[in-house]
Coordinates of C-alpha atoms and ligand atoms in Angstrom, one line a residue:
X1 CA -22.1 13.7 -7.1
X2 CA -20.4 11.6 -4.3
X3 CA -18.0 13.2 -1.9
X4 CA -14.7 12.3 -2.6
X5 CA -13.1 10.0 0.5
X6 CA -9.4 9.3 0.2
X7 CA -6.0 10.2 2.2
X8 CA -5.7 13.8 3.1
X9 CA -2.1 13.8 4.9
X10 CA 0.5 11.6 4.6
X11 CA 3.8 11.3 6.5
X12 CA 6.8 9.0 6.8
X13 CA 8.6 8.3 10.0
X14 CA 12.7 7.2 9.7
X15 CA 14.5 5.9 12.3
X16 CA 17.7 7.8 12.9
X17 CA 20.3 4.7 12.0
X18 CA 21.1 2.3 9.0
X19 CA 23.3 -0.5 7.7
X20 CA 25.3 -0.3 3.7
X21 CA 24.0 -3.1 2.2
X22 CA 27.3 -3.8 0.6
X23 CA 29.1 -3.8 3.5
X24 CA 26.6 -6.3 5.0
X25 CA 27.1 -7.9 1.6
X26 CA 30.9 -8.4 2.6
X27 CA 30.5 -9.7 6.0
X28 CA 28.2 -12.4 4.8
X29 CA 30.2 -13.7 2.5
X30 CA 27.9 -12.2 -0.4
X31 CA 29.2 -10.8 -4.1
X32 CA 27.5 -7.3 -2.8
X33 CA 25.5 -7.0 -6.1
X34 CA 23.2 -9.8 -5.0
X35 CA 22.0 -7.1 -2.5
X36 CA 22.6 -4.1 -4.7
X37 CA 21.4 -5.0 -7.6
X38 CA 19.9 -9.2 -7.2
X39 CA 18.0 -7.5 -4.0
X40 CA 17.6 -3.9 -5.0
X41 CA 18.4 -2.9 -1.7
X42 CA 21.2 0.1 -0.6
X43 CA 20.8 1.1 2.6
X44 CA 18.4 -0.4 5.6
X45 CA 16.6 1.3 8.1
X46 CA 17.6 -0.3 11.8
X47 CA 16.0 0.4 15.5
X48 CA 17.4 0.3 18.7
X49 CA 15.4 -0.3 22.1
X50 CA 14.2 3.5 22.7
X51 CA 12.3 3.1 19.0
X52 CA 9.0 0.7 19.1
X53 CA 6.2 0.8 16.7
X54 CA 4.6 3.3 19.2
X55 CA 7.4 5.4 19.0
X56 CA 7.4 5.2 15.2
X57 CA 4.0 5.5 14.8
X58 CA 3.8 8.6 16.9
X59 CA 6.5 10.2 15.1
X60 CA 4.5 9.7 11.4
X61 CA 1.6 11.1 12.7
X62 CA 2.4 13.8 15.1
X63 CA 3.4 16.4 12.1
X64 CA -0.1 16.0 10.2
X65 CA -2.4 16.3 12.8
X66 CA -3.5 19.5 13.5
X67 CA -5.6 21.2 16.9
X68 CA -8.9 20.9 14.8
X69 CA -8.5 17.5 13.7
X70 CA -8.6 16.3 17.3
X71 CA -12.2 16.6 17.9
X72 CA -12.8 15.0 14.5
X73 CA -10.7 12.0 14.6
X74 CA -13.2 9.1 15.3
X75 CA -10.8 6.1 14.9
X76 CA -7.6 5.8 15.3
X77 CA -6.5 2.2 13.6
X78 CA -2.8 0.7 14.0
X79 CA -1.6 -1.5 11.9
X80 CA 1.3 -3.9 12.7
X81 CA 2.5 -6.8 12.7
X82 CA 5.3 -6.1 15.1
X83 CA 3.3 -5.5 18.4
X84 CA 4.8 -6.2 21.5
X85 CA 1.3 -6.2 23.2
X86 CA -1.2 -9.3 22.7
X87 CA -4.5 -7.3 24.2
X88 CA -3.3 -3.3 24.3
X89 CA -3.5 -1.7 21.3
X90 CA -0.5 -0.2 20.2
X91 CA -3.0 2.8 18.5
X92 CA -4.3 3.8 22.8
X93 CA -0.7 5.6 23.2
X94 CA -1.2 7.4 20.0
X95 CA -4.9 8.3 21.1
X96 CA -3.2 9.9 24.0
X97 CA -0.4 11.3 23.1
X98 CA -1.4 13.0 20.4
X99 CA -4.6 14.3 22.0
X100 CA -7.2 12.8 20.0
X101 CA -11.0 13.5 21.7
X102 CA -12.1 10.8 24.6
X103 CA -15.1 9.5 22.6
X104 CA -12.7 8.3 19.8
X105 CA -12.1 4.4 19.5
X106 CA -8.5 2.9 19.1
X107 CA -7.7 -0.3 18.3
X108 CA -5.0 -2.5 16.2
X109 CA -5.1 -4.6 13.0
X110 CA -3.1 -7.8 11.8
X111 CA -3.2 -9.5 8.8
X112 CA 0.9 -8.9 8.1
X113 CA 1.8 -6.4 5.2
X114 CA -1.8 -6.0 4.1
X115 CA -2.8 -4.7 7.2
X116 CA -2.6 -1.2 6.7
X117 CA -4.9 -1.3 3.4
X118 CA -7.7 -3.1 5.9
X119 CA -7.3 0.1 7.9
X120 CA -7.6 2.5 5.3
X121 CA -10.8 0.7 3.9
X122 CA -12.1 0.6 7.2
X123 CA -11.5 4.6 7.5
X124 CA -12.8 5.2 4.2
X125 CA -16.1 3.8 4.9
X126 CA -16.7 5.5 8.1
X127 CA -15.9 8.9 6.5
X128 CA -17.8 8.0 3.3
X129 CA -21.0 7.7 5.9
X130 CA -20.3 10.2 8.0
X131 CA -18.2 13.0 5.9
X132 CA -18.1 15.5 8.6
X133 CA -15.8 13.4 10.7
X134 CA -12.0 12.1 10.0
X135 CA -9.7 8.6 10.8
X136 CA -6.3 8.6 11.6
X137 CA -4.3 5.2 10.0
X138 CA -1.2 4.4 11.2
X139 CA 1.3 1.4 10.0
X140 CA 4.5 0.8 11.7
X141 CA 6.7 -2.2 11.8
X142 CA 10.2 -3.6 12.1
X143 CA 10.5 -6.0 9.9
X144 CA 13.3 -8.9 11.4
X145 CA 14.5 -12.5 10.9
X146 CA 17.3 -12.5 12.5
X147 CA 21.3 -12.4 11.6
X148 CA 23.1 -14.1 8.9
X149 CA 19.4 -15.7 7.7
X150 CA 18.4 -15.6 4.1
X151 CA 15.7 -12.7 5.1
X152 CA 18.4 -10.8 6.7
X153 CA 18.8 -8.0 3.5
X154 CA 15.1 -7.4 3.7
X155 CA 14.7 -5.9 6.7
X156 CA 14.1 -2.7 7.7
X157 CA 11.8 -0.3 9.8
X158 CA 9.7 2.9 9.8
X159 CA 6.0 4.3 10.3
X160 CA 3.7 5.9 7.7
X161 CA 0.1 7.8 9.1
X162 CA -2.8 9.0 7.1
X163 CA -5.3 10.9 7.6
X164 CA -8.6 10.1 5.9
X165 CA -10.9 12.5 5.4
X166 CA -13.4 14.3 2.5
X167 CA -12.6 16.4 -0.2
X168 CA -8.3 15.0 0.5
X169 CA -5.9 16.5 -0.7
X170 CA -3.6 13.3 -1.9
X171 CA -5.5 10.4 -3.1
X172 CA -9.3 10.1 -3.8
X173 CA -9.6 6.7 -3.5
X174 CA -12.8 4.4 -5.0
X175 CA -15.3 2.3 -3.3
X176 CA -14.7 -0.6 -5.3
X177 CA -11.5 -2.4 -5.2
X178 CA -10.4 -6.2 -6.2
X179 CA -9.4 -8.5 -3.4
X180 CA -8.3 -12.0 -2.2
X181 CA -7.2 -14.4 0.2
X182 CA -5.4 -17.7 -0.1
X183 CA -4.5 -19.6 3.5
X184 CA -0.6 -20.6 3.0
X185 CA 2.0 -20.7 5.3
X186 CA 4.6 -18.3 2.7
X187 CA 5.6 -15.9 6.2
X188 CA 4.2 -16.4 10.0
X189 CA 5.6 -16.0 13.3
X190 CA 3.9 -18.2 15.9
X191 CA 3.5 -16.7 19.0
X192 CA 6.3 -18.7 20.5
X193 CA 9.3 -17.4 18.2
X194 CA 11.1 -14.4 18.3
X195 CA 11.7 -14.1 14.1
X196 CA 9.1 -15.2 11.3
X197 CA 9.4 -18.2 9.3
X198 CA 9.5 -17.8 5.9
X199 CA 9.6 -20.0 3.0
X200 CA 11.6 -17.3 0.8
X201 CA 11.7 -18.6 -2.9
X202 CA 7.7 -19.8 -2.2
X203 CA 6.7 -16.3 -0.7
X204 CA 8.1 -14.7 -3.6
X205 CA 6.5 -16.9 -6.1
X206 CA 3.0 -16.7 -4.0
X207 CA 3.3 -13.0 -4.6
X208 CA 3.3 -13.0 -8.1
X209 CA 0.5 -15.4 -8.2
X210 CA -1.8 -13.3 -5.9
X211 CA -0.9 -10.4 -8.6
X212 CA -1.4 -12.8 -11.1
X213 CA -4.9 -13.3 -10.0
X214 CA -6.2 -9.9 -9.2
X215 CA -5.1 -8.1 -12.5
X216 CA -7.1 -11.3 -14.5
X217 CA -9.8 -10.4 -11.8
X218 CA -8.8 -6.7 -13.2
X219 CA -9.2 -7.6 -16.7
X220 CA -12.4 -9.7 -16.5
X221 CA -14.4 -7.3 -14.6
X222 CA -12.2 -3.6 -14.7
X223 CA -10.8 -3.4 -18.5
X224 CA -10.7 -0.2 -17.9
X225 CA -7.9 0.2 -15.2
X226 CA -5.2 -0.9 -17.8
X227 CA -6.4 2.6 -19.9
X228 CA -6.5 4.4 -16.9
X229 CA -3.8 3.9 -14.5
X230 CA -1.0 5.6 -14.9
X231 CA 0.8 3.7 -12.4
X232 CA 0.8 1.0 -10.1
X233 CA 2.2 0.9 -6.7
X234 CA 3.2 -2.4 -5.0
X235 CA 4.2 -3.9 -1.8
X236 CA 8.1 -4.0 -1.8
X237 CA 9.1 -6.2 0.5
X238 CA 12.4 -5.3 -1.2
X239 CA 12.8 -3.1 -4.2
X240 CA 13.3 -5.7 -6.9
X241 CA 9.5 -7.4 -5.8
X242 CA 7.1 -5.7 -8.3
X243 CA 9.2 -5.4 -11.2
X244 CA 9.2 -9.1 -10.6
X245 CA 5.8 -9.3 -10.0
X246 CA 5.2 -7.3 -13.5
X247 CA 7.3 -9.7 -15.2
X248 CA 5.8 -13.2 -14.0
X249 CA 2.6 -11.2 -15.3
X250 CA 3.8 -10.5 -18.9
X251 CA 5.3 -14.0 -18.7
X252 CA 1.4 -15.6 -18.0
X253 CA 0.0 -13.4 -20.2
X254 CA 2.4 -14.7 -23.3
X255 CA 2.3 -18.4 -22.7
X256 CA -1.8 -18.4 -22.6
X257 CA -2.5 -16.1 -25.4
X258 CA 0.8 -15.9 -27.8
X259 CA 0.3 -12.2 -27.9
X260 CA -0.8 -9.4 -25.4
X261 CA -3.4 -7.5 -25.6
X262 CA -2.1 -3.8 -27.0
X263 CA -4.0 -2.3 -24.1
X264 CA -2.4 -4.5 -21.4
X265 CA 0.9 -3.5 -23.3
X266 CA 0.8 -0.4 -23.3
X267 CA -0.5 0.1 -19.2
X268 CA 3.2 -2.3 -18.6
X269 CA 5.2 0.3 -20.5
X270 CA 3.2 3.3 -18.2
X271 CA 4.2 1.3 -15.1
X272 CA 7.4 0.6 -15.8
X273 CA 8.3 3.8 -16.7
X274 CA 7.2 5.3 -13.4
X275 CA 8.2 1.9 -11.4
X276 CA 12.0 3.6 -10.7
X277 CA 10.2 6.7 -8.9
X278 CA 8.6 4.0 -6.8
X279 CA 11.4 2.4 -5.1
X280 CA 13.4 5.6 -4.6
X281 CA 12.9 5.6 -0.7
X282 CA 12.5 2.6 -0.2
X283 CA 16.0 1.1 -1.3
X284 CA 17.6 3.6 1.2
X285 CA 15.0 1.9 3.3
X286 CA 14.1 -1.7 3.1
X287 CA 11.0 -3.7 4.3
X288 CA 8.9 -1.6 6.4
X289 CA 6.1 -4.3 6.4
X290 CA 2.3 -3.1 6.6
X291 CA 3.5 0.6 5.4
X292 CA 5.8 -0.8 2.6
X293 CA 3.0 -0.1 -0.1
X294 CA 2.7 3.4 1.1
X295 CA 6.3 4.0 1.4
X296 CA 6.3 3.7 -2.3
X297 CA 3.2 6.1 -2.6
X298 CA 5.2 8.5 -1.1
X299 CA 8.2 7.5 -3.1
X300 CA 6.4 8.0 -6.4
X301 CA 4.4 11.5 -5.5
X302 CA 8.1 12.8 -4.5
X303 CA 9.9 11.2 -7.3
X304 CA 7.3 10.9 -10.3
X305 CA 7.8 14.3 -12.4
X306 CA 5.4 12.7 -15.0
X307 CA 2.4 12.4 -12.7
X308 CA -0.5 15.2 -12.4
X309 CA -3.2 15.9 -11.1
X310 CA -6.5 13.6 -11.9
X311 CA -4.0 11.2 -12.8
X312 CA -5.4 7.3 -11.5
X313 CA -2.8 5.1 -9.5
X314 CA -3.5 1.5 -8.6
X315 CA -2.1 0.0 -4.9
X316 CA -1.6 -3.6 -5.2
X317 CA -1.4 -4.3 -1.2
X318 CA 0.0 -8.1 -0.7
X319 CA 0.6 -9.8 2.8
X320 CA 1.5 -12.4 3.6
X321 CA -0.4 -15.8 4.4
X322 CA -1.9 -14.3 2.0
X323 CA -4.6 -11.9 1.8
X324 CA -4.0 -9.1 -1.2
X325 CA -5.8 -6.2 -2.2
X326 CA -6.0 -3.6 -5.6
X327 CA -7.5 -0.4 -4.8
X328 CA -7.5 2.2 -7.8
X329 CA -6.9 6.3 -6.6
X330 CA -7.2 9.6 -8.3
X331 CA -4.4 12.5 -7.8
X332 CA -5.5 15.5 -5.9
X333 CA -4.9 19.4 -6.9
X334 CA -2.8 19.7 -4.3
X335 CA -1.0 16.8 -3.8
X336 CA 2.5 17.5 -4.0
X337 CA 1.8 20.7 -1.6
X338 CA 1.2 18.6 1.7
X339 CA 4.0 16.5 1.4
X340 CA 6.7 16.9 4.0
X341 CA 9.7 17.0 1.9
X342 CA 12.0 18.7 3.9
X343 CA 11.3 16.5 7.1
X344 CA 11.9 13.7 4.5
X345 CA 15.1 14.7 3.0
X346 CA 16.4 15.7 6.5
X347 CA 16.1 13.1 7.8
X348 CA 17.6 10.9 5.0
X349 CA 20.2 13.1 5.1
X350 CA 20.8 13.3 8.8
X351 CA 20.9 9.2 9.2
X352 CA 24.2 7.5 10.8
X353 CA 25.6 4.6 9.7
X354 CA 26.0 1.7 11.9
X355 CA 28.9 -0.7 11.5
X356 CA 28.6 -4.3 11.2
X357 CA 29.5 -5.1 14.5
X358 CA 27.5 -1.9 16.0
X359 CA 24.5 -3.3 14.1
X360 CA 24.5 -6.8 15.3
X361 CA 25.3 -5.3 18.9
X362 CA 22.1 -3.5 18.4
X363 CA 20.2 -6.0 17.2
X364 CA 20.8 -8.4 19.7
X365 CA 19.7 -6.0 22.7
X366 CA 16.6 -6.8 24.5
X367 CA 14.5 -4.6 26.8
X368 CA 14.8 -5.4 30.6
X369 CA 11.7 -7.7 31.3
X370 CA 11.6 -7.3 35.0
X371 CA 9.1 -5.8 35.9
X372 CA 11.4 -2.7 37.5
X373 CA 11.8 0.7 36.7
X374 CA 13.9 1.4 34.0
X375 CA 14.7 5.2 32.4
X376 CA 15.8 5.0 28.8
X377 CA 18.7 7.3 26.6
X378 CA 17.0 8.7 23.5
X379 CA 18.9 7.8 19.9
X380 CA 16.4 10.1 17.9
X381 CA 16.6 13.0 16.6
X382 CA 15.6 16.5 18.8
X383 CA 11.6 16.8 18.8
X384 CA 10.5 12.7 18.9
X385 CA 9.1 10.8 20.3
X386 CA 10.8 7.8 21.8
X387 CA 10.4 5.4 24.9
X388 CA 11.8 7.0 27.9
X389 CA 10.7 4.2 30.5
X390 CA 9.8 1.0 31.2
X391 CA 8.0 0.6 34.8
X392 CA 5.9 -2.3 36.1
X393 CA 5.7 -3.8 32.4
X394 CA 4.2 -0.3 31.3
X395 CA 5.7 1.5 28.6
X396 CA 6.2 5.3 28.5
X397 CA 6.6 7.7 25.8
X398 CA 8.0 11.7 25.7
X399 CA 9.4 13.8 22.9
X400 CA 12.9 14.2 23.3
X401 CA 13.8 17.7 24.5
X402 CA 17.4 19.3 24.2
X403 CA 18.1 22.1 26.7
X404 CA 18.0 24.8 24.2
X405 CA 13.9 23.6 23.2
Ligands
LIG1 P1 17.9 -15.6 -1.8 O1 17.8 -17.1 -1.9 O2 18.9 -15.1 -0.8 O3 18.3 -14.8 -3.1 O4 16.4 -15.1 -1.4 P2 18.2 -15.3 -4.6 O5 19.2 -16.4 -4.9 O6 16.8 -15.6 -5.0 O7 18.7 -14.0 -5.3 C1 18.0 -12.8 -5.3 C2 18.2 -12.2 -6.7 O8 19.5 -11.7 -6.7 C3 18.0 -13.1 -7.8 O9 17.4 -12.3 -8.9 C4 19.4 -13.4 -8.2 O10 19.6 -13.8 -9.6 C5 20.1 -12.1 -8.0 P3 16.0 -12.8 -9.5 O11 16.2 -14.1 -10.1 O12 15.0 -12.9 -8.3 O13 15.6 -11.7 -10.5 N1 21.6 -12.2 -7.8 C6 22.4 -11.3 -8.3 N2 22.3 -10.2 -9.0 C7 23.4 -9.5 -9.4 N3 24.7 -9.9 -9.0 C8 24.9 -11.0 -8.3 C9 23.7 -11.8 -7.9 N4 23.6 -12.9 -7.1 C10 22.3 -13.2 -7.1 N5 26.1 -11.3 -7.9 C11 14.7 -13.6 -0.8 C12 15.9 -13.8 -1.6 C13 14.0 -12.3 -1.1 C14 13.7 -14.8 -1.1 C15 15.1 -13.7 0.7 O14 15.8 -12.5 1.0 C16 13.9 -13.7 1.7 O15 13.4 -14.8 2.0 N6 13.3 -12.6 2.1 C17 12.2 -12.5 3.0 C18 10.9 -12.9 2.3 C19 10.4 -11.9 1.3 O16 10.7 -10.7 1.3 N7 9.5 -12.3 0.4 C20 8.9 -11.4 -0.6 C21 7.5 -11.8 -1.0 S1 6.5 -12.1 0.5 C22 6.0 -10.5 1.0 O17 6.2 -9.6 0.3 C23 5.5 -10.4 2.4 C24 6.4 -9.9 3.5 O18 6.6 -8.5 3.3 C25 5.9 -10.2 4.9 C26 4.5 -9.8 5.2 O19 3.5 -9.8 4.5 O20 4.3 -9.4 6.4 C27 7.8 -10.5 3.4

């Protein structure tokens, strides 16, 4: 039998501050259910200076990783499309700060939101060769285009980290998966720009295709999946984007064959059903960009009382410009036993809201690019990690110690 290869640990970072999304409604100008309900969005997720993607990252993956597993963590991958580096990889901090062995390598991939799925491939064939040995994963991101734009209510920010490993006790995930790429400019941000582009109403309808493409893929070569899968996970770039995605589906399906296959009907009615457990977080979230996907993992393991063990989930991992990915997962024993609940509630719990104006005040700050030495006020919570200084273009990080720690 083949040792089973999948996600072991799983964590979620959230920064400490967020915006209403009907308030931002109001001060746009908006009928607040376009965001609320059109969008799907309630709350979203906003990072001053002190929080990077290093930052982020750190605080996903500091919680899971344990003394042992810092001799075996071979890789550790970062996955972003945020970097504020174009040759040092944002994953090098992490590799040092959290005290991963000095024979481990550390590096970064882009390809925008699909960039974490890359990474987790990448781990799971290096463990499946070598089972002894482990790979940290790491996506962080903060997604932007800017005030008053037409991307403004899907941004958002936040970090997710896996650890891959044997025998894990999440998601088993299978060697073979169904993916794609098709060159288009939907979302890109050329080096010179500050905020993406984006050709909204097109990315949106790109999406669906890409879906539209893998699950025929699916249904040529895996028939099986639609008796299988109990659920299916998407990218959700905002909240509403899968049910959408489902729906352009059924929509394709109907006008070439009259009627659906009662198979493929009844795997729609499964995801559906569970699709409301997926967005949970996410909504009190918004875009989180390459770890968007397995925010709504997490969502859906918290959330989804009608999952079980042995249970199969799909991932359908879409980024932009477009590259997309399905990869099919089985449900561990103990699954619902590693998450960090708590730390996740807390921390919903413990968020502040920003006003409008504090927001855009926020938003509009810059780090000093001098080149001088500049110490840094942590906004996060006791116990992270956040950017204390800035020296000679060199960016340090420390956990944020009160005087009673
Ligand atoms: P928009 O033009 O502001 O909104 O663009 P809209 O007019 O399409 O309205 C949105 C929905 O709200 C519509 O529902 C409206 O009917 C509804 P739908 O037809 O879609 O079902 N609506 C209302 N509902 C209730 N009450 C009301 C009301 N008014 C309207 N009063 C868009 C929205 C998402 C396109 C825009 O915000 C945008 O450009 N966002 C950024 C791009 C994006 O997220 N694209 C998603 C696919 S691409 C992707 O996922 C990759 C990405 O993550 C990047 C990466 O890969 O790195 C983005």
């Amino acid at each position: 039998m083949k040792t089973k290869v999948g996600i072991d640990r799983i964590h979620f970072y959230l920064p400490p501050k967020y915006v209403d999304m009907g308030l931002l409604a109001e001060a746009r100008g908006v009928d607040p259910n376009k965001y609320l309900i059109g969008i799907g969005q309630e709350k979203m997720a906003v990072t001053d200076a002190t929080i990077d993607i290093v930052s982020m990252g750190l605080n996903a993956a500091y919680p899971i990783i344990q003394e042992e597993d810092k001799d075996l963590i071979d890789q550790v991958i970062f996955a972003t499309e945020s970097a504020f580096d174009y040759s040092k990889a944002a994953a090098t901090y992490l590799h040092e700060s959290l005290g991963i062995h000095a024979f481990a390598k550390s590096y970064e991939i882009k390809e925008a939101c699909y960039g974490a799925t890359a990474a987790l491939q990448i781990a799971c064939d290096y463990v499946r060769l070598r089972p002894e040995r482990k790979v940290l994963v790491v996506a962080s991101d903060i997604a932007r285009y800017g005030l008053a734009t037409g991307g403004e209510p899907t941004q958002g920010a936040g970090a997710i980290a896996m650890l891959i490993s044997k025998n894990p006790s999440v998601l088993a995930l299978e060697e073979d998966s169904i993916s794609l790429t098709d060159n288009q400019y939907d979302f890109w941000r050329p080096d010179y720009l500050d905020y993406p582009l984006v050709e909204g109403k097109f990315s949106t309808q790109l999406y669906n295709q890409c879906f539209i493409k893998i699950m025929e893929e699916a249904a040529n070569k895996h028939l099986d999946l639609f008796d299988t899968l109990k659920g299916l996970c998407f990218h959700l770039p905002f909240s509403k984007m899968g049910k959408k995605a489902l729906q352009a589906y059924q929509d394709y399906l109907n006008s070439k064959e009259g009627s659906l296959d009662p198979k493929v009907v009844l795997a729609f009615n499964r995801w559906l059903e569970v699709y409301p457990d997926l967005i949970q977080i996410g909504k009190q979230v918004g875009n989180i960009y390459t770890g968007s996907l397995y925010l709504g993992l997490i969502s859906l393991l918290v959330n989804g009382t009608a999952l079980n063990a042995g249970d199969k989930l799909g991932l359908f991992s879409y980024g932009s410009g477009a590259v997309a990915e399905l990869l099919v997962g089985q449900l561990q024993v103990d699954y619902r036993k590693v998450l960090k609940l708590e730390d996740l509630n807390k921390r919903l719990a413990q968020r502040q809201e920003l006003s409008i104006e504090e927001y855009e005040m926020i938003f509009s700050e810059k780090l000093p690019n001098d080149g001088k030495t500049h110490l840094l006020e942590p906004s996060v919570l006791p116990g992270d990690f956040y950017l204390t200084k800035i020296d000679g273009h060199r960016r340090y990080y420390q956990q944020y110690k009160t005087q009673t720690d």
